[in-house]
XYZ file of C-alpha atoms in Angstrom:
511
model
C 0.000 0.000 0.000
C 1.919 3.574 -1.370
C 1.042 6.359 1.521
C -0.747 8.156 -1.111
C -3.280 5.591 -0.787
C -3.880 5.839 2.784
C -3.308 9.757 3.306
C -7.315 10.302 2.991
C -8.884 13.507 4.108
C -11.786 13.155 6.361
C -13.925 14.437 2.859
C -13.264 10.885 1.088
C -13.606 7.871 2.967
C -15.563 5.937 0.413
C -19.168 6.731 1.240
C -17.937 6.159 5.417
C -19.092 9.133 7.793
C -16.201 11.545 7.068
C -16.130 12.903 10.655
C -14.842 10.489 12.639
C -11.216 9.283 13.090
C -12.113 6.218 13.752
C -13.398 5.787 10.020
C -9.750 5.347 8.818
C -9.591 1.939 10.077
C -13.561 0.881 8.722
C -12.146 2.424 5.367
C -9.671 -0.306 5.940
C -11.892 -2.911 7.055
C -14.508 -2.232 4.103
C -11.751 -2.512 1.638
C -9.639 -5.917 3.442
C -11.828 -7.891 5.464
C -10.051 -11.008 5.080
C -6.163 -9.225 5.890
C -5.284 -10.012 9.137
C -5.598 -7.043 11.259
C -4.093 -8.038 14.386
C -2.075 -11.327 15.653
C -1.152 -12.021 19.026
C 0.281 -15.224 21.081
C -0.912 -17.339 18.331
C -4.673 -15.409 18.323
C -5.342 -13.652 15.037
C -8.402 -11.373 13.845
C -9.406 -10.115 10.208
C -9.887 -6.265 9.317
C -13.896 -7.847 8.987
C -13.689 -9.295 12.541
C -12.368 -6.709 14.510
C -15.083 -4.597 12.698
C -17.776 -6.386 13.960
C -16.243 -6.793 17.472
C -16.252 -3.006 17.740
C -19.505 -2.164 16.613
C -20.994 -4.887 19.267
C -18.832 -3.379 21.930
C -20.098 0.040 20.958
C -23.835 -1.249 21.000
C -23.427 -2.441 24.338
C -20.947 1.003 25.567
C -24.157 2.669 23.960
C -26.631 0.171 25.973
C -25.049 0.886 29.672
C -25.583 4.821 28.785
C -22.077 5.911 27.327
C -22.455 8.675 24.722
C -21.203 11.665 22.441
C -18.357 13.396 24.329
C -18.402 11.143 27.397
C -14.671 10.489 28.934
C -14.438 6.880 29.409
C -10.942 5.351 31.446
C -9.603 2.441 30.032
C -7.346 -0.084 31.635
C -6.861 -3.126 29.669
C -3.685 -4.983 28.608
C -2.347 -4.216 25.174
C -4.001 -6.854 23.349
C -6.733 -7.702 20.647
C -9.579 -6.593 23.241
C -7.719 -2.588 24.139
C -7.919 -2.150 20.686
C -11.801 -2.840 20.174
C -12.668 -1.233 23.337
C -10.504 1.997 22.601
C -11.706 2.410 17.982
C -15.427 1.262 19.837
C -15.604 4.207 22.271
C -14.328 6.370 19.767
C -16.727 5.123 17.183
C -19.977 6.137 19.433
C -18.251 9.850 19.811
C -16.958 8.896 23.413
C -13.295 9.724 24.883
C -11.337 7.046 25.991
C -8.800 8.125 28.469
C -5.912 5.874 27.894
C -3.402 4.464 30.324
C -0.226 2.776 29.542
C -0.419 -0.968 31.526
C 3.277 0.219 32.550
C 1.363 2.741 34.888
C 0.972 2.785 38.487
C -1.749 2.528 40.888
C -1.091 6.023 41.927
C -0.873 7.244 38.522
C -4.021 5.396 37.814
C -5.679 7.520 40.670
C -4.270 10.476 39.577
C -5.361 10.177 36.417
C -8.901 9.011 37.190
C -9.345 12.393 39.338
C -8.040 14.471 36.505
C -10.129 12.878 33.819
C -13.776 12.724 35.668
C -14.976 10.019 33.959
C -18.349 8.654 33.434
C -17.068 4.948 32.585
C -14.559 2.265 33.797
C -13.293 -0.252 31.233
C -10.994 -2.807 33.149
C -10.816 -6.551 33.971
C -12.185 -7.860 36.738
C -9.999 -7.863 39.348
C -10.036 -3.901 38.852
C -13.464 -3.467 38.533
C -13.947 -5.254 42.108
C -11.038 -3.147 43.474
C -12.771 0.191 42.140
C -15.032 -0.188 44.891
C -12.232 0.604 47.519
C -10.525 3.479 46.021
C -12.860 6.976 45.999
C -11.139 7.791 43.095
C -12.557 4.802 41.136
C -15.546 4.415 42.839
C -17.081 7.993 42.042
C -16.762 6.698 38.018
C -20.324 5.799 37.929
C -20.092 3.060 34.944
C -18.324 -0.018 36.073
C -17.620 -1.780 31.888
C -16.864 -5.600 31.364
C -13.915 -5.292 28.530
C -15.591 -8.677 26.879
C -19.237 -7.832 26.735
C -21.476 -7.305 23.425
C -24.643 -6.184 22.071
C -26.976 -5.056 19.153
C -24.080 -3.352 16.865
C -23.877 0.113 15.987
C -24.924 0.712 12.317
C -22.464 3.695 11.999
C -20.200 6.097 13.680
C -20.909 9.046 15.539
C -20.417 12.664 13.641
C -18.021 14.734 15.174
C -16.355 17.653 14.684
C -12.854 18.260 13.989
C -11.504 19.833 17.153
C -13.552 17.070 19.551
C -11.835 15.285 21.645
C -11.099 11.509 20.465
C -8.765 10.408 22.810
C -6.906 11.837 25.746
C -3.332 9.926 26.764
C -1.406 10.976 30.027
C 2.711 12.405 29.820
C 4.223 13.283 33.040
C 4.935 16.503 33.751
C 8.471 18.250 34.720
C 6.419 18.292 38.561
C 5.852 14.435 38.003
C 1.954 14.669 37.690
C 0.322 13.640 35.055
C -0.702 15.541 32.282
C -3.479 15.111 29.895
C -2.523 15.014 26.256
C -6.221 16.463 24.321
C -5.751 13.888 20.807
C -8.625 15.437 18.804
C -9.984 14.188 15.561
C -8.360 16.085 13.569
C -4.834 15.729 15.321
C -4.755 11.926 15.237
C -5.641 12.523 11.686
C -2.458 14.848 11.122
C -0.604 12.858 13.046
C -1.364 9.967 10.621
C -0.793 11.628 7.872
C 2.746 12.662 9.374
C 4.211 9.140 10.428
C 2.858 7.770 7.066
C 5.109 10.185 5.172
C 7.757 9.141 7.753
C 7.188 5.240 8.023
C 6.154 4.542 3.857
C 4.242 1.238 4.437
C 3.928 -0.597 1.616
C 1.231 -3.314 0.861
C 1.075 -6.474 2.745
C 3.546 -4.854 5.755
C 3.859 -6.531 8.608
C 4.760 -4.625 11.631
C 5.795 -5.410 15.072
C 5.029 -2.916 17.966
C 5.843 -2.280 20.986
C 4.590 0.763 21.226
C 0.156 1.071 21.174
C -0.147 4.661 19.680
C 1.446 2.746 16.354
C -1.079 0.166 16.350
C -3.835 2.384 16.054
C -1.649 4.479 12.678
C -1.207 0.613 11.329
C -5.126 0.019 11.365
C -5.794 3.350 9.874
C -3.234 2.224 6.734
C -4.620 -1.198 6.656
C -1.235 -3.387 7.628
C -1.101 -6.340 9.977
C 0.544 -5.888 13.347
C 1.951 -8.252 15.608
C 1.982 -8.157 19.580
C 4.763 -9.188 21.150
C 4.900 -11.458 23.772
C 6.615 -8.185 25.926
C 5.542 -6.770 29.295
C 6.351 -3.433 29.901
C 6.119 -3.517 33.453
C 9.404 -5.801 33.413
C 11.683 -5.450 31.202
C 14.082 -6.791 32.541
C 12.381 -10.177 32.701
C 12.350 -9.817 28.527
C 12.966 -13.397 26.503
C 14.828 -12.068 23.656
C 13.559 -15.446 21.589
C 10.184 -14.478 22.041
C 10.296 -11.274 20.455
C 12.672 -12.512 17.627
C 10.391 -15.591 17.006
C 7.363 -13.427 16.343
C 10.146 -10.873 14.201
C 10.929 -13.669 11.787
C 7.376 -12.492 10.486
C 7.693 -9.555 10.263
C 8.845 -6.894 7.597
C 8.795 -3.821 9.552
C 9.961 -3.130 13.291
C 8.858 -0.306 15.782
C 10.069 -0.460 19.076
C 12.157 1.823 21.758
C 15.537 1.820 22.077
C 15.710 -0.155 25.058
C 13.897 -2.874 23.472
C 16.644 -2.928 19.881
C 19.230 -2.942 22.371
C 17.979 -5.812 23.844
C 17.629 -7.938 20.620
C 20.974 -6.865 19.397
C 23.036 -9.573 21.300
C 20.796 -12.307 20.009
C 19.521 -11.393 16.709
C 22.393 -13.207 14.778
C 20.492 -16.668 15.504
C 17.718 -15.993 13.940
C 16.106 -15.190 10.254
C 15.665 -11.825 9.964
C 16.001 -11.175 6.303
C 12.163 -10.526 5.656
C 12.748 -6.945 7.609
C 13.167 -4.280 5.612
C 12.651 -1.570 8.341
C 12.928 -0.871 11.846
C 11.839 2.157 13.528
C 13.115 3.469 16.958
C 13.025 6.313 19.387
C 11.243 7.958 22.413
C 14.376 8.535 24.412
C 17.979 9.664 22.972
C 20.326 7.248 20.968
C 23.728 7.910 21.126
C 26.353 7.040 18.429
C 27.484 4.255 20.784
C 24.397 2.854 20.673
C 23.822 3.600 17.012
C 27.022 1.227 16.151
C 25.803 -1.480 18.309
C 22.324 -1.643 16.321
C 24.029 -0.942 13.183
C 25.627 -4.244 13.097
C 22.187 -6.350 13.603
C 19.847 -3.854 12.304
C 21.358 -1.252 9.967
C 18.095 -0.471 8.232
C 17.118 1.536 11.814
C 15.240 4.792 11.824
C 15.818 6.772 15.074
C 13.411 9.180 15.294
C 12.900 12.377 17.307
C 9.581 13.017 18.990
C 7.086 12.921 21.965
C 3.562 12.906 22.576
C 3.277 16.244 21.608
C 4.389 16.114 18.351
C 5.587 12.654 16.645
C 7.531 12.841 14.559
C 9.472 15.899 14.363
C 13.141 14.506 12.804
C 14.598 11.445 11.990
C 18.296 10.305 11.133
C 19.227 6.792 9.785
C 21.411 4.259 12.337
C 24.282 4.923 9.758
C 24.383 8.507 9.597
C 24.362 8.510 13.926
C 27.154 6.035 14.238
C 28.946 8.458 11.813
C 29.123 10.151 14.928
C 30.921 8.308 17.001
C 34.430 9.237 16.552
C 33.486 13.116 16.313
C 33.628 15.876 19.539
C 30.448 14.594 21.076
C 28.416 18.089 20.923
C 25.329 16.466 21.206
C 23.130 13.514 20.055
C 22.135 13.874 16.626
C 18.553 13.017 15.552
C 18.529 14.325 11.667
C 16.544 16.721 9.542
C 13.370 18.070 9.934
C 9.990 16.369 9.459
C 8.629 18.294 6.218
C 5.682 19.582 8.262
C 7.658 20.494 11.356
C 8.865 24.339 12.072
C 11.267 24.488 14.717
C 13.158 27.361 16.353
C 15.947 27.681 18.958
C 15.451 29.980 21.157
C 17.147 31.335 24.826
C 16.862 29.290 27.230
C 13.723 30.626 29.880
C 11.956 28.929 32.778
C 9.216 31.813 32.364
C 5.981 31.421 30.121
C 6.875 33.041 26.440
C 4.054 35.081 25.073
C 6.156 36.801 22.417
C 4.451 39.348 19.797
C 5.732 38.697 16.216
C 8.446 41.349 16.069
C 9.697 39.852 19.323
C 9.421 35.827 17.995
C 11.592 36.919 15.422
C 14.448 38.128 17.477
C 14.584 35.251 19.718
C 15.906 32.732 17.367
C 19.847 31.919 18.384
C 22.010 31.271 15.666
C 23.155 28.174 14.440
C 25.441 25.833 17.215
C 24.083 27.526 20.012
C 21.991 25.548 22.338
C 18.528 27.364 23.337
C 15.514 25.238 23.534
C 13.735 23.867 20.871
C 10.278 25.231 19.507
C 7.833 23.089 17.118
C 4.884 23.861 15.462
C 3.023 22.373 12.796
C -0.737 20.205 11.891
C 0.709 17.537 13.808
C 1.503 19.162 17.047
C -1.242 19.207 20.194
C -2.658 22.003 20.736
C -4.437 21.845 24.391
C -4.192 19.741 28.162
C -7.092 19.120 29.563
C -7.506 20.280 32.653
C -4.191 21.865 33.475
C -4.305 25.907 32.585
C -0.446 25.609 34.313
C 0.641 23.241 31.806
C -0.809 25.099 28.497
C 0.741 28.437 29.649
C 3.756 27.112 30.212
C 4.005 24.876 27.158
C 1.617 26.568 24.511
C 1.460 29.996 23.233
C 0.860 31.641 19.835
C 2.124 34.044 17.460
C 0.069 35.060 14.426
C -2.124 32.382 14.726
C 0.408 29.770 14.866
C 0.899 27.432 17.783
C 3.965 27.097 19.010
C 5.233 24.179 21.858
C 7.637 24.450 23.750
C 9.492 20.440 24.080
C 11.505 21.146 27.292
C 14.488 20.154 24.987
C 17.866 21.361 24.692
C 19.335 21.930 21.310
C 21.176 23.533 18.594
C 21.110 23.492 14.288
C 24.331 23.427 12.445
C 24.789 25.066 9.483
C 22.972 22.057 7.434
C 19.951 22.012 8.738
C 20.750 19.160 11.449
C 18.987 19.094 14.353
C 21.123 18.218 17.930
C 20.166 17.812 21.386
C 22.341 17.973 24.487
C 19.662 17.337 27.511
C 16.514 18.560 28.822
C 16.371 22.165 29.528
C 15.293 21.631 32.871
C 18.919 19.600 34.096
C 20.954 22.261 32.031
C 23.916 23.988 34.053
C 26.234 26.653 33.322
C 30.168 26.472 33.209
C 32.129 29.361 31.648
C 29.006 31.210 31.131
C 27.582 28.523 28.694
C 24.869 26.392 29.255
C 25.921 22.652 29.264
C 23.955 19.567 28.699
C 24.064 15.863 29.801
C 23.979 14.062 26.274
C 27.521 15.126 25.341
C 28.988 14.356 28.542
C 27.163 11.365 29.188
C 28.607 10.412 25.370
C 32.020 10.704 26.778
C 31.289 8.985 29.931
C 30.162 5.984 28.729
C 32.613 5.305 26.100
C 35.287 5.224 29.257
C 36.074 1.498 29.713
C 35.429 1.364 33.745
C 31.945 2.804 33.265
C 28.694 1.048 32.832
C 26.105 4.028 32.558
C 26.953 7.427 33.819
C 25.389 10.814 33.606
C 26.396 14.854 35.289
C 24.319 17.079 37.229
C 24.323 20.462 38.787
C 23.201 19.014 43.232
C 23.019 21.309 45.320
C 25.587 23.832 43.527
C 27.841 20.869 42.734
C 28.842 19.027 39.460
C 27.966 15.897 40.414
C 28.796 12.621 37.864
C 26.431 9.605 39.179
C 27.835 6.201 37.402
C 27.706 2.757 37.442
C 30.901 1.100 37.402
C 31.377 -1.905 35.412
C 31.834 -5.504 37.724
C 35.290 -5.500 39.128
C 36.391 -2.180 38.581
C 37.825 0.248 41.377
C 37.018 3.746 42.335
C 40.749 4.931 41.420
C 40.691 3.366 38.283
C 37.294 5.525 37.049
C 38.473 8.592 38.533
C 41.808 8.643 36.650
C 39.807 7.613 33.019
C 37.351 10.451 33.833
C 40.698 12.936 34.773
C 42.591 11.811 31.275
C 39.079 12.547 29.686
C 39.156 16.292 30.754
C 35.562 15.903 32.215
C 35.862 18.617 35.189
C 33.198 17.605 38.186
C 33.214 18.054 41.994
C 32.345 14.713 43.433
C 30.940 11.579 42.294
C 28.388 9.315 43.154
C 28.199 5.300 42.678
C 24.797 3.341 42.395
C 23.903 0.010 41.174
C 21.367 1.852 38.416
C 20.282 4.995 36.694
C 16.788 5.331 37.001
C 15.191 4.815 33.952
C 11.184 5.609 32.716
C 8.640 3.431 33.344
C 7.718 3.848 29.799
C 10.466 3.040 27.531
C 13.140 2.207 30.318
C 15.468 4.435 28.002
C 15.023 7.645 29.245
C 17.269 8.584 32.912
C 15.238 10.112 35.483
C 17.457 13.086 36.412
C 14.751 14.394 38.959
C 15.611 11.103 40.921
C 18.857 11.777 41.061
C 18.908 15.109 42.363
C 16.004 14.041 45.142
């Protein structure tokens, strides 16, 4: 399938209501009934099945009283069933609020209070437990994930700036923050990682990563679930994953996962994929030679839930890298629909009039932070007026986000980033990032994982030192390095996201 077939406007969905999003995958379905839509653990359904599933979930969401515009929280393993129950509430004009399974039961809370929901999709064993925790219990719908009913005959009309699904990122305070996916955005998002990921006809993708799933349905390929949970990671059987990648053609997956394969996927047949696809957290040009060797047809892309994607750099071109002056981690050119500036680095709102937006772009190779705007960037939080000031302003009509990134252009257009704005600190006058330090940290053979912060008015390195090695030993590689600090500290781990289990948790460290 060429992504000129599947980049179609909401005004030509073959005779489909043309105002819902959730029409790009019954496009799909009316068109490929018999291509499998999903497989998973040796389960499979057809484009025609997992139609019918959701329109007899949405009768029976529509039976127990859920309607047009109502928020619904879902909690159900990534699986077959999430993805009915999620293109089903969506299909009656409902908002399912989404939650990662990686999340916690405090998150879960948090979330539920934010969202004030009028339905509860979960197993069970939640649904029973909802009944002890006010936050839960005040949701007055209580929804069995496997129930059905007299089928929907078509999807709700809705406009283009309703809400279709809202998806929680954690704030720089650590509470959550409601991501407000409209119709329309999910749409230009679609239309932005099918210029990116060019699926052809009769793809077959593996994902670890659910916002994907729901871009593969829209463009009509079949995706595979890994046997994966996200919760431990570190209890991962490479073979299962690289069983179910033998399959495959294409790949999608964090970084943390690739690096995982990499040791093992010499043993296996691999020469059916043509693509793999990476990124939510940084990938240095260490890592980039690693997966170069197993999987050198990588994509690392540059994004977040604000705007995917907004660059991308092949595993080749990174690993290119690795014997430069780490000044940063490169992640590529620009996304064609993407408009980025750097500007100074602030921790005030910026409400800039036009003349003033003009003057606040830095030059290139200087690090400000990084600015993105474009169809495919989200424009609104619900709930959280602290959040869109602080994130989202204007300027002639054009939204502008702010990505809490660190960055700088070079003089071809390449995009760079050296570390969240947030954990920058100054030396000489110049703001300095972790990325290129923690580059030259971990290429140092006595270190594991290592990254520098400003604590408590110190330049503090925090590493983990591979088995065996002594204290002296890192502090002299770190001296003939030139990497000035004050003091070091030694743990077992970096803390890493919940989410990708890529990403370091600075705020930890400094706590």
């Amino acid at each position: 399938m060429s992504s000129s077939e599947d980049l179609t406007g909401f005004q030509n969905l073959s005779g489909l209501n043309p105002k819902n999003i959730a029409d790009l995958f019954l496009q799909q379905a009316h068109k490929q009934p018999e291509v499998a839509a999903i497989l998973e653990k040796g389960d499979e359904i057809s484009y025609g099945e997992l139609r019918a599933e959701v329109f007899a979930y949405a009768g029976y969401l529509r039976e127990k009283g859920i309607g047009k515009r109502d928020r619904v929280l879902v909690f159900v393993p990534v699986s077959i069933q999430l993805y009915k129950v999620v293109l089903a509430i969506i299909a009656i004009g409902a908002v399912p609020v989404f939650l990662d399974q990686w999340s916690s039961l405090k998150r879960l809370k948090q979330s539920a209070e934010l969202a004030d929901c009028k339905g509860l999709v979960a197993g069970w064993k939640l649904r029973l437990l909802a009944f002890f925790i006010p936050e839960f219990r005040k949701i007055p719908l209580k929804l069995n994930p496997t129930k059905k009913a007299r089928p929907i005959t078509q999807t709700e009309e809705m406009g283009p700036e309703d809400a279709a699904l809202i998806t929680f990122t954690t704030g720089s305070s650590g509470s959550p923050k409601a991501a407000w996916r409209t119709h329309d955005f999910l749409f230009q998002q679609h239309q932005a990682l099918m210029k990116e990921l060019k699926p052809k006809q009769g793809d077959v993708n593996m994902t670890t990563l659910p916002v994907f799933v729901f871009s593969n349905l829209a463009a009509g390929l079949t995706t595979i679930l890994p046997e994966f949970n996200p919760r431990k990671p570190e209890k991962l059987n490479p073979s299962w994953i690289l069983e179910d990648l033998e399959k495959a053609s294409t790949l999608i997956c964090s970084p943390d996962l690739l690096m995982r394969l990499v040791p093992h996927a010499e043993h296996y047949n691999l020469a059916g994929l043509t693509e793999v696809f990476t990124g939510g957290a940084p990938v240095s040009p260490q890592m980039a030679v690693a997966i170069q060797k197993r999987f050198p047809q990588t994509i690392v892309a540059y994004g977040s839930t604000e705007a995917e994607p907004i660059s991308s750099i092949s595993i080749k071109e990174l690993a290119g890298y690795y014997d430069s002056e780490p000044k940063g981690i490169p992640v590529g050119k620009l996304h064609e629909d993407i408009q980025l500036k750097i500007i100074p680095v602030t921790d005030k709102p910026i409400a800039p009039n036009a003349d003033e937006w003009l003057s606040l772009g830095l030059p290139e190779k200087e690090i400000g932070e990084v600015m993105v705007a474009g169809p495919h960037v989200l424009k609104k939080y619900y709930q959280n007026p602290e959040a869109q000031s602080r994130q989202k302003f204007e300027v002639n009509g054009q939204l502008w986000h702010r990505t809490g990134d660190s960055g700088f252009l070079d003089e071809s257009g390449n995009l760079f980033l050296t570390g969240p704005v947030k954990y920058l600190f100054k030396r000489d006058d110049l703001w300095v990032g972790q990325f290129p330090i923690e580059i030259q940290l971990n290429k140092l053979p006595s270190i594991q994982e290592a990254t520098i912060l400003n604590k408590n008015g110190e330049i503090t390195i925090f590493l983990v030192k591979k088995k065996g090695v002594l204290d002296n030993a890192v502090k002299e590689e770190i001296s003939n390095a030139e990497i000035s600090y004050d003091r070091i500290e030694y743990l077992d781990a970096l803390p890493k996201d919940p989410r990708h289990h890529s990403k370091i948790e600075y705020g930890k460290l400094l706590s």
